Coordinates of C-alpha atoms and ligand atoms in Angstrom, one line a residue:
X536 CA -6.6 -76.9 -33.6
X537 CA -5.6 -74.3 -31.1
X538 CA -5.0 -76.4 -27.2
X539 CA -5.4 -74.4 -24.2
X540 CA -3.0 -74.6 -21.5
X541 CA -3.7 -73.2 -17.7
X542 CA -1.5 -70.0 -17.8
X543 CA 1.8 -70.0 -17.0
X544 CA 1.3 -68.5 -13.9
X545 CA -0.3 -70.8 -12.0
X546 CA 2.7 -73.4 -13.0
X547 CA 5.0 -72.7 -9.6
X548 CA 1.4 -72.7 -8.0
X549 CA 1.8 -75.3 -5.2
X550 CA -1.9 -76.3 -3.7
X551 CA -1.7 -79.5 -2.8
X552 CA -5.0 -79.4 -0.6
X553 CA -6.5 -80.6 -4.1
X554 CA -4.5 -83.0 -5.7
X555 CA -4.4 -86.7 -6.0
X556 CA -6.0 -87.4 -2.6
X557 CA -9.3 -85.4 -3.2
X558 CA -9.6 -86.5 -6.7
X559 CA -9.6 -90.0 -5.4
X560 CA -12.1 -88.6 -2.9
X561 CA -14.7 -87.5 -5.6
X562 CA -14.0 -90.6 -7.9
X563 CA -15.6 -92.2 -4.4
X564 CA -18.4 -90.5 -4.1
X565 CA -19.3 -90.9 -7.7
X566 CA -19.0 -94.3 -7.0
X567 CA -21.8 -94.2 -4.2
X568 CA -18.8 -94.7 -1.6
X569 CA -19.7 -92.7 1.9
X570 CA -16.7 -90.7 2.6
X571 CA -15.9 -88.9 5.9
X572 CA -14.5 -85.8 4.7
X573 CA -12.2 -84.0 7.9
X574 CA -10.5 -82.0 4.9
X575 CA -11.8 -78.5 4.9
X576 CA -12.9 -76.1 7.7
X577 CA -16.2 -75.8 6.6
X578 CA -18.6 -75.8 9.6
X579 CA -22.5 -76.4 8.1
X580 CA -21.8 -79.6 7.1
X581 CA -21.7 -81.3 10.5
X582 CA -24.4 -79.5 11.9
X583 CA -23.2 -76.2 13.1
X584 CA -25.8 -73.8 12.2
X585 CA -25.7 -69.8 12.0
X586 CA -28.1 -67.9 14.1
X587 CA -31.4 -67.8 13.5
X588 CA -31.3 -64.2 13.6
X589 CA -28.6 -63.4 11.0
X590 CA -30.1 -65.6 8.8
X591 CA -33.0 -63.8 9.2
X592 CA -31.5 -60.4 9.0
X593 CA -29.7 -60.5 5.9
X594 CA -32.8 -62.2 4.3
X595 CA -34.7 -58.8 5.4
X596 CA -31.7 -56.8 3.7
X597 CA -32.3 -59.1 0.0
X598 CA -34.3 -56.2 -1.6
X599 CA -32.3 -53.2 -0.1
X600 CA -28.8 -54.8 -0.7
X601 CA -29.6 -55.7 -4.6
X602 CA -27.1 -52.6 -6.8
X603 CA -23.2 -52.7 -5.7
X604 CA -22.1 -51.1 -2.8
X605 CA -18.9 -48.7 -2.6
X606 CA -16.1 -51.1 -3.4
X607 CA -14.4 -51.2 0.1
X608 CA -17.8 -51.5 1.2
X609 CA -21.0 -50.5 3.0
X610 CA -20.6 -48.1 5.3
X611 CA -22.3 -49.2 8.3
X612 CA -20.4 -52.4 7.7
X613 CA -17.4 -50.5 7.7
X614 CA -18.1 -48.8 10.7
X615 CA -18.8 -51.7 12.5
X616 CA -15.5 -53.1 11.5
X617 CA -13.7 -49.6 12.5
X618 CA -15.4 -50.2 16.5
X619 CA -14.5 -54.0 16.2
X620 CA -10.6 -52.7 15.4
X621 CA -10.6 -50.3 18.7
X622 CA -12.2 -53.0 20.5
X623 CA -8.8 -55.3 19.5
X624 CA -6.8 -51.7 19.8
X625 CA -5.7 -51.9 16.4
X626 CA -4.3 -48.6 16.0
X627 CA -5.1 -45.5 13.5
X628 CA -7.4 -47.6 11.2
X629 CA -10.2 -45.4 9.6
X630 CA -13.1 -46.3 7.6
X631 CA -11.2 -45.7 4.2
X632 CA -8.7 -48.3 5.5
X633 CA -11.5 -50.7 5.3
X634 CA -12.1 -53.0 2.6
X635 CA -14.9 -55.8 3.0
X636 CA -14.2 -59.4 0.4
X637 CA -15.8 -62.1 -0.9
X638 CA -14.5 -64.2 2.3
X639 CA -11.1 -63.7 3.5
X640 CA -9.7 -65.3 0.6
X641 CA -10.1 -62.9 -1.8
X642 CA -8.6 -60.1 0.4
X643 CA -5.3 -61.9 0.8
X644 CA -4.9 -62.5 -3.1
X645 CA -5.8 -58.8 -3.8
X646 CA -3.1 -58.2 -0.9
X647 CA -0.6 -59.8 -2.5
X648 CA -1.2 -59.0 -6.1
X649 CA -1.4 -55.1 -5.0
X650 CA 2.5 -55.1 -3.5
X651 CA 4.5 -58.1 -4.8
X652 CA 6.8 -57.8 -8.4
X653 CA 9.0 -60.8 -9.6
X654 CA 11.7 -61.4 -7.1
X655 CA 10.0 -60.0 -4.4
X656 CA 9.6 -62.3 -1.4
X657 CA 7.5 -62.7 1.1
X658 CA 7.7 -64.7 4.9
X659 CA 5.2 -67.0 5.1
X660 CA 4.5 -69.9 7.8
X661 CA 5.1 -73.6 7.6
X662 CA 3.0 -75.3 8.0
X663 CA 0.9 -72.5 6.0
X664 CA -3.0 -72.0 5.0
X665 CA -1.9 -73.0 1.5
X666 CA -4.0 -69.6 0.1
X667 CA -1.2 -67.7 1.5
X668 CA 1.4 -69.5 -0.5
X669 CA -0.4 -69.3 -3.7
X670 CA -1.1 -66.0 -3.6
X671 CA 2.7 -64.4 -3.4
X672 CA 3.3 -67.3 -6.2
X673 CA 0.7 -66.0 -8.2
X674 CA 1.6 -62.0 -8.0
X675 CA 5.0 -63.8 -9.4
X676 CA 6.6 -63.3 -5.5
X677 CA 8.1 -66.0 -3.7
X678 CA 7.0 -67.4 -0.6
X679 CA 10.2 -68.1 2.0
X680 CA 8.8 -70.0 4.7
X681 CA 9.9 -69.9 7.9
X682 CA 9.4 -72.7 10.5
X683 CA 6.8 -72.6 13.2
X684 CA 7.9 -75.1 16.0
X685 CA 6.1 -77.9 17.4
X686 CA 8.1 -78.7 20.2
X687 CA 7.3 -75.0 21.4
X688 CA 3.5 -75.0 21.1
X689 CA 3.9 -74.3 17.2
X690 CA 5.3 -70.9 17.7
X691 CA 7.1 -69.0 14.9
X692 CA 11.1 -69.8 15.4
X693 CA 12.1 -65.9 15.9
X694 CA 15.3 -67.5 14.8
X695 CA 14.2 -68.9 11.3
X696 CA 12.5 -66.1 10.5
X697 CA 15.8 -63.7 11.0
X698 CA 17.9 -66.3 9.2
X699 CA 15.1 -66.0 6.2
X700 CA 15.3 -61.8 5.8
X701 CA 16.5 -61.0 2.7
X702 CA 17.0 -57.4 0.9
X703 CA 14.0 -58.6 -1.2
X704 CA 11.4 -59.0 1.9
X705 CA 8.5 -56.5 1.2
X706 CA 6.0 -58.6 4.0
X707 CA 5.9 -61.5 6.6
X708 CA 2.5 -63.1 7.1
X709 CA 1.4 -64.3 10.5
X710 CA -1.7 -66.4 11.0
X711 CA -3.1 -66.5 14.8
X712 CA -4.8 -67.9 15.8
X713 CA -3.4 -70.7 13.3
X714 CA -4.6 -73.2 10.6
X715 CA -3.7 -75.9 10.8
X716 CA -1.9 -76.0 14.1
X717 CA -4.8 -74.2 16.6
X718 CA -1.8 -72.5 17.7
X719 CA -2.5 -69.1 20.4
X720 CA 0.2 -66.8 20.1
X721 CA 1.7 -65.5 23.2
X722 CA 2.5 -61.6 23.3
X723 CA 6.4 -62.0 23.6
X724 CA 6.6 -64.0 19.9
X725 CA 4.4 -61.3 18.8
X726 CA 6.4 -58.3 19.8
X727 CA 9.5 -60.1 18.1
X728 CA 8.3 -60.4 15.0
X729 CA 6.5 -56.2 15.0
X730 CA 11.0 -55.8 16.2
X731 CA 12.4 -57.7 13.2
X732 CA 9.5 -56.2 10.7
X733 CA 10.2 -52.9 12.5
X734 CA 13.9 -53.5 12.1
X735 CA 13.6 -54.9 8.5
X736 CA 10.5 -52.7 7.0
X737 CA 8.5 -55.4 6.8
X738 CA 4.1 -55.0 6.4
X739 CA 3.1 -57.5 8.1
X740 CA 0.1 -59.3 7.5
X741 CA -2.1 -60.7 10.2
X742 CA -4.4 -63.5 9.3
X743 CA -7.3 -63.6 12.2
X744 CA -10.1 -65.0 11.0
X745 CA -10.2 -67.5 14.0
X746 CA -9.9 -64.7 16.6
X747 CA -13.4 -65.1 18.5
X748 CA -12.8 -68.8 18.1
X749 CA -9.9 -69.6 20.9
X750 CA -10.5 -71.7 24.1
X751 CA -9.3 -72.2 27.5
X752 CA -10.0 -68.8 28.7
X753 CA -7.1 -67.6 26.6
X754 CA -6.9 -64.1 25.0
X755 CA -6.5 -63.4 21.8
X756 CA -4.0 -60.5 20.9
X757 CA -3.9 -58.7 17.5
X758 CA -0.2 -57.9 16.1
X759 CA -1.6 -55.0 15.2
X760 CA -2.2 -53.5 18.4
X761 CA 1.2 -54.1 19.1
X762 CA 2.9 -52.5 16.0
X763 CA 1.2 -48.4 15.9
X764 CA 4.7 -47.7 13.8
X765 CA 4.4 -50.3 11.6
X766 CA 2.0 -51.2 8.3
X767 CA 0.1 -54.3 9.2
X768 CA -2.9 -55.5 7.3
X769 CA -5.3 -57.3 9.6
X770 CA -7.6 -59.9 8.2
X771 CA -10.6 -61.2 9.6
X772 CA -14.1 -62.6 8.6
X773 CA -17.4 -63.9 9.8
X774 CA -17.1 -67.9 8.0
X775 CA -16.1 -69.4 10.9
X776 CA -16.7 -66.9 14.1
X777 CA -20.5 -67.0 12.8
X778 CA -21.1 -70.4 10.9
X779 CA -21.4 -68.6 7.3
X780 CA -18.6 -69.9 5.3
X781 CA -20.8 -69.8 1.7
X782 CA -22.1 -66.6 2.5
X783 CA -18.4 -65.1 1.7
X784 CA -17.8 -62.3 3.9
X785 CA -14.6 -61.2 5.3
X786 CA -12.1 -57.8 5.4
X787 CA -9.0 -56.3 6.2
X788 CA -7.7 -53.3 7.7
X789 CA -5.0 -51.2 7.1
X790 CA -3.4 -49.8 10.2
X791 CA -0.5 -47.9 11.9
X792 CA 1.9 -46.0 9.9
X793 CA 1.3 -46.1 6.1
X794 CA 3.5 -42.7 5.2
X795 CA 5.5 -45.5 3.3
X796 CA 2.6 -47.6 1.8
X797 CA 0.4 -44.8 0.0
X798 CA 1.6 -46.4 -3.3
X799 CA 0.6 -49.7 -1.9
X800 CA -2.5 -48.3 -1.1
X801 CA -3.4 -47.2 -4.4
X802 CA -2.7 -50.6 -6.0
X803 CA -5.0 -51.9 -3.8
X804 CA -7.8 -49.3 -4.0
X805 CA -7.2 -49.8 -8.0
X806 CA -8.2 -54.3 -7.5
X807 CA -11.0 -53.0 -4.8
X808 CA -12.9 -51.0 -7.8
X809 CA -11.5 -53.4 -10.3
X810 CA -14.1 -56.0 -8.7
X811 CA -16.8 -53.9 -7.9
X812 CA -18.0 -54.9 -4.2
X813 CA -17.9 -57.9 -2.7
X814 CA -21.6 -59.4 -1.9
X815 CA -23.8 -57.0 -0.6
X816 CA -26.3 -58.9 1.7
X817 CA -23.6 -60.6 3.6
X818 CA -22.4 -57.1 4.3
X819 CA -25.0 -55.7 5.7
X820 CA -25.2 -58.5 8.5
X821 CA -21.4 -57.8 9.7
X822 CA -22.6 -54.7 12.0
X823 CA -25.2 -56.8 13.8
X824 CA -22.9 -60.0 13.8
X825 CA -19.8 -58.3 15.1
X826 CA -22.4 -57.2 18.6
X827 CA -23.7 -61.2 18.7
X828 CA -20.9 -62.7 20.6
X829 CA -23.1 -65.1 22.7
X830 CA -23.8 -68.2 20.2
X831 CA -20.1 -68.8 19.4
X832 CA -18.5 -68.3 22.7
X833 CA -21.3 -70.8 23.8
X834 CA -19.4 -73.4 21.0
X835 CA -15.8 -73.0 23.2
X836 CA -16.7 -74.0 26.6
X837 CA -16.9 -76.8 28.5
X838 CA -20.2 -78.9 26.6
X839 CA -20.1 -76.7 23.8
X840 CA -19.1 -79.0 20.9
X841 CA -15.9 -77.3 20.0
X842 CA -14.2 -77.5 22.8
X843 CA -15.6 -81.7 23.6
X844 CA -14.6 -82.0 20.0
X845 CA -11.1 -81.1 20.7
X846 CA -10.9 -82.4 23.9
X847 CA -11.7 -86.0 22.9
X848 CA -9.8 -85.8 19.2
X849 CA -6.6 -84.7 21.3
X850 CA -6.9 -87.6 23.5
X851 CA -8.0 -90.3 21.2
X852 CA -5.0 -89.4 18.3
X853 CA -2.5 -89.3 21.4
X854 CA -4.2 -92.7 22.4
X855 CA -3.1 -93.9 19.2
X856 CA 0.4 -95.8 19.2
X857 CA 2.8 -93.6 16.8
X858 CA 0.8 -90.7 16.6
X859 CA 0.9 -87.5 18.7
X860 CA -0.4 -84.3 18.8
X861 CA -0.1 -80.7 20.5
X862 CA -3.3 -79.9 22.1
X863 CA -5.1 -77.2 19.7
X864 CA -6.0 -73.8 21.6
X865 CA -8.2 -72.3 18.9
X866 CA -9.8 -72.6 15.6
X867 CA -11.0 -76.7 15.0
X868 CA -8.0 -78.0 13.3
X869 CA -5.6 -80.3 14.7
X870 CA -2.0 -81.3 13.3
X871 CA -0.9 -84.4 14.5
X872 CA 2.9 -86.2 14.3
X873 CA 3.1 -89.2 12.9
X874 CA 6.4 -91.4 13.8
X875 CA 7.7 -92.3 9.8
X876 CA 10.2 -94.6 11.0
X877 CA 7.3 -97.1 12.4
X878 CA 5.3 -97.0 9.6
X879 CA 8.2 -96.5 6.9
X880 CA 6.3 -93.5 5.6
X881 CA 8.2 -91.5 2.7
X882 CA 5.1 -90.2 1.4
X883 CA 2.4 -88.2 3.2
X884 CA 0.5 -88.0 0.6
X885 CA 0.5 -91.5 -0.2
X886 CA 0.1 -92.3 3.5
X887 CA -3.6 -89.6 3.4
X888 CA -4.3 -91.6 -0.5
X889 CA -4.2 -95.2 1.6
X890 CA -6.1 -94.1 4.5
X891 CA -9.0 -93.1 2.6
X892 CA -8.7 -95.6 0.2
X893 CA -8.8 -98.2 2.9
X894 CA -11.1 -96.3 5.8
X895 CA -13.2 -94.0 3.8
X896 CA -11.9 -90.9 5.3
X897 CA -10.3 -87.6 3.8
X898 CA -7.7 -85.2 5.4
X899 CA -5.1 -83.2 4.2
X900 CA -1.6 -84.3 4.8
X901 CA 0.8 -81.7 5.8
X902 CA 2.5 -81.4 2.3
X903 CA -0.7 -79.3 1.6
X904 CA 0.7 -76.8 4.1
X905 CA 4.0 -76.7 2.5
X906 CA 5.3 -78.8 5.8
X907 CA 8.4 -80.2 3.9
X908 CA 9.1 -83.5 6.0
X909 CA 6.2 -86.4 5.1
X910 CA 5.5 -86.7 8.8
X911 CA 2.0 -84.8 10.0
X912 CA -1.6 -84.2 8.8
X913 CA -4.4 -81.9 9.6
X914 CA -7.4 -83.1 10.9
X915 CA -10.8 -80.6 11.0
X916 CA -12.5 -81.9 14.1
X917 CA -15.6 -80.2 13.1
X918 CA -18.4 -83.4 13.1
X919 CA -19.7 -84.3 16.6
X920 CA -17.9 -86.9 18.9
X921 CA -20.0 -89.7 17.6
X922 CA -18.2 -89.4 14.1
X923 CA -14.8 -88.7 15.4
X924 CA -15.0 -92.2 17.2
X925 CA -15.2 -93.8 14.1
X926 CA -12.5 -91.8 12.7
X927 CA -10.2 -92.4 15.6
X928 CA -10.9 -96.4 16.2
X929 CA -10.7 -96.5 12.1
X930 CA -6.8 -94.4 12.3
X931 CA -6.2 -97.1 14.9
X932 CA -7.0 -100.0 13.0
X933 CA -5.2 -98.9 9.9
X934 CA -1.9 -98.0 12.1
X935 CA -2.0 -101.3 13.7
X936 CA -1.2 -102.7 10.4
X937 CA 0.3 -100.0 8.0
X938 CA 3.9 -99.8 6.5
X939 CA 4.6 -98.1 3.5
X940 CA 6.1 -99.7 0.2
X941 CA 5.4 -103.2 1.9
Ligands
PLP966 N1 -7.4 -67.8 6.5 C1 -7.4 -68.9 7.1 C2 -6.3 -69.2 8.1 C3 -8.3 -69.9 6.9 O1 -8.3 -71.1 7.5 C4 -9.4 -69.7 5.9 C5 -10.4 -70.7 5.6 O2 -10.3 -71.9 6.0 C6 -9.4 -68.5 5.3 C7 -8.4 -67.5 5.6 C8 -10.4 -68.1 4.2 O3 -11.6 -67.9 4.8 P1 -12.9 -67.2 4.0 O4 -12.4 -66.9 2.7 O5 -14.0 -68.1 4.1 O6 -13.1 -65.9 4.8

């Protein structure tokens, strides 16, 4: 009898988000076990609800939104996306540089499978969102990384990345504000990396789909607006900005120079048609989302749950002997250190497999970001102070006690 194998392709396919430690996870819950899950970025879970309105909108929209749309997109979508890119003065982008996805993550795969060949390679960040890595593997690239550093705020090294160009670099990917760090990017890092891509002819890509989610009074400032001569594809997306992660809706923008990319460009109006449109409802609620600012700046804010979310999780990890953190400036992610000589860890992802086996709680340790050393994990401080107690007396109990291989 004939046995089928996953292709071939997804062998070198590194996603670690969903091995061992989540399958443990679901054997749990099957079991009846209550686990606290601070694994995925995934806001309706722990209460966070979308507005009323836009709820309501796009169920108005159901019976006018049922046949496909054109495959970037809805127009007045697309327009609203076009103001939203002048608003972050993201230069020269037009509405035929537009493209609208099921959710973010189907625009960076169709990125990557429109440009890369076998050998081509691609700068991506460690710690990563693991999508990014599997998607150059999977369009048979290969992702270099390049280190972003904790002891500066989790800033790219400028100097990794140089040391990391090769003649076969065709892109460098950028994600800021970041998962899994909440890194803010400062302007100066930013204009080094539009000189080396400049220098290098490099597209870069831009993940910001955590742009209107950033704290402290900070500004956010898109690559793009700093690279007019360059090809950078911009990504953004309303699942986290506006609380609608399952209704899938994101896009990305093609902007600056693209005399250089129209054969890119082809290749990726070719996958746009190739999967019709992405869902038409949540499209017709970006225009009026994009104007409804209110609700989520509301979140980031002194007694908006974001920000007393981050503000006690930062405290209470660093509270915790042998772990320490960098204080998150966006998104709802933190990355904390742990110290692997106290606690003998060799594993990460052995360390993540006994925490939840022994405290009933999930995260992702950094080897699902393609951090290479076993010593950090992300935690999504997403459920409300109440929870992240538990979570944080629960890390403290097991700390007080753990060492690995004894
Ligand atoms: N990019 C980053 C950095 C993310 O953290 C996520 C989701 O967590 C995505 C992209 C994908 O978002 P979506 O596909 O929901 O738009």
């Amino acid at each position: 009898m004939r046995v089928f194998e996953k292709s071939s392709k997804l062998n070198n396919v590194c996603y670690d988000i969903r091995g061992p430690v989540m399958d443990e996870a679901n054997r749990m819950r099957d079991a009846g076990i209550d686990v606290m899950k601070l694994n995925i970025g995934n806001p309706a879970p722990f209460g966070f609800e979308a507005p009323d309105n836009l709820i309501a909108m796009m169920s108005d929209n159901l019976t006018e939104t049922e046949g496909y749309s054109d495959s970037k997109g809805l127009m007045s979508a697309r327009i609203a996306i076009e103001k939203y890119c002048k608003k972050k003065n993201i230069p020269n982008v037009t509405i035929d540089d537009i493209y609208t996805g099921n959710g973010v993550s189907e625009l960076i795969t169709m990125s990557m499978q429109g440009l890369l060949d076998y050998g081509d390679e691609v700068l991506v960040p460690a710690p990563d969102y693991p999508l990014w890595t599997a998607s150059v593997t999977i369009s048979g690239g290969t992702a270099v990384h390049y280190v972003c550093d904790e002891k500066a705020e989790w800033n790219p090294d400028i100097d990794d990345i140089k040391k990391k160009i090769s003649p076969r670099t065709k892109g460098i990917v950028i994600i800021n504000p970041n998962n899994p760090t909440g890194a803010l990017y400062p302007k100066e890092i930013l204009m080094e990396i539009v000189e080396l891509a400049r220098k290098n002819d490099l597209i870069i890509f831009a993940d910001e789909i955590y742009d209107r989610l950033v704290m402290d009074g900070l500004e956010h400032t898109s690559i793009a607006s700093l690279a007019p001569d360059c090809t950078v594809i911009t990504f953004n997306g309303l699942s986290k900005s506006h609380l609608i992660a399952g209704y899938r809706v994101g896009w990305m923008s093609i902007s600056g120079d693209k005399t250089n990319t129209k054969g890119y460009i082809e290749g990726l109006n070719l996958l746009s048609s190739m999967r019709l449109c992405s869902n038409v409802p949540a499209q017709s609620v970006i225009a009026p989302a994009l104007e409804m600012e209110e609700e989520t700046n509301k979140l980031l804010v002194p007694g908006g749950r974001i920000y007393e979310q981050r503000e006690f999780i930062y405290k209470a990890l660093n509270d915790i002997p042998g772990l320490t953190a960098v204080k998150p400036k966006a998104a709802f992610y933190i990355f904390p250190k742990i110290d692997t000589d106290k606690f003998n860890i060799k594993d990460d992802e052995l360390f993540a497999l006994d925490f939840l086996k022994e405290k009933h709680i999930l995260f992702t340790h950094g080897g699902g970001f393609h951090w290479e050393k076993p010593d950090h994990f992300r935690l999504v401080y997403l459920p409300e102070i109440k929870q992240l107690e538990v979570a944080a007396a629960r890390m403290a109990d097991f700390l007080s006690s753990y060492k690995q291989g004894e």
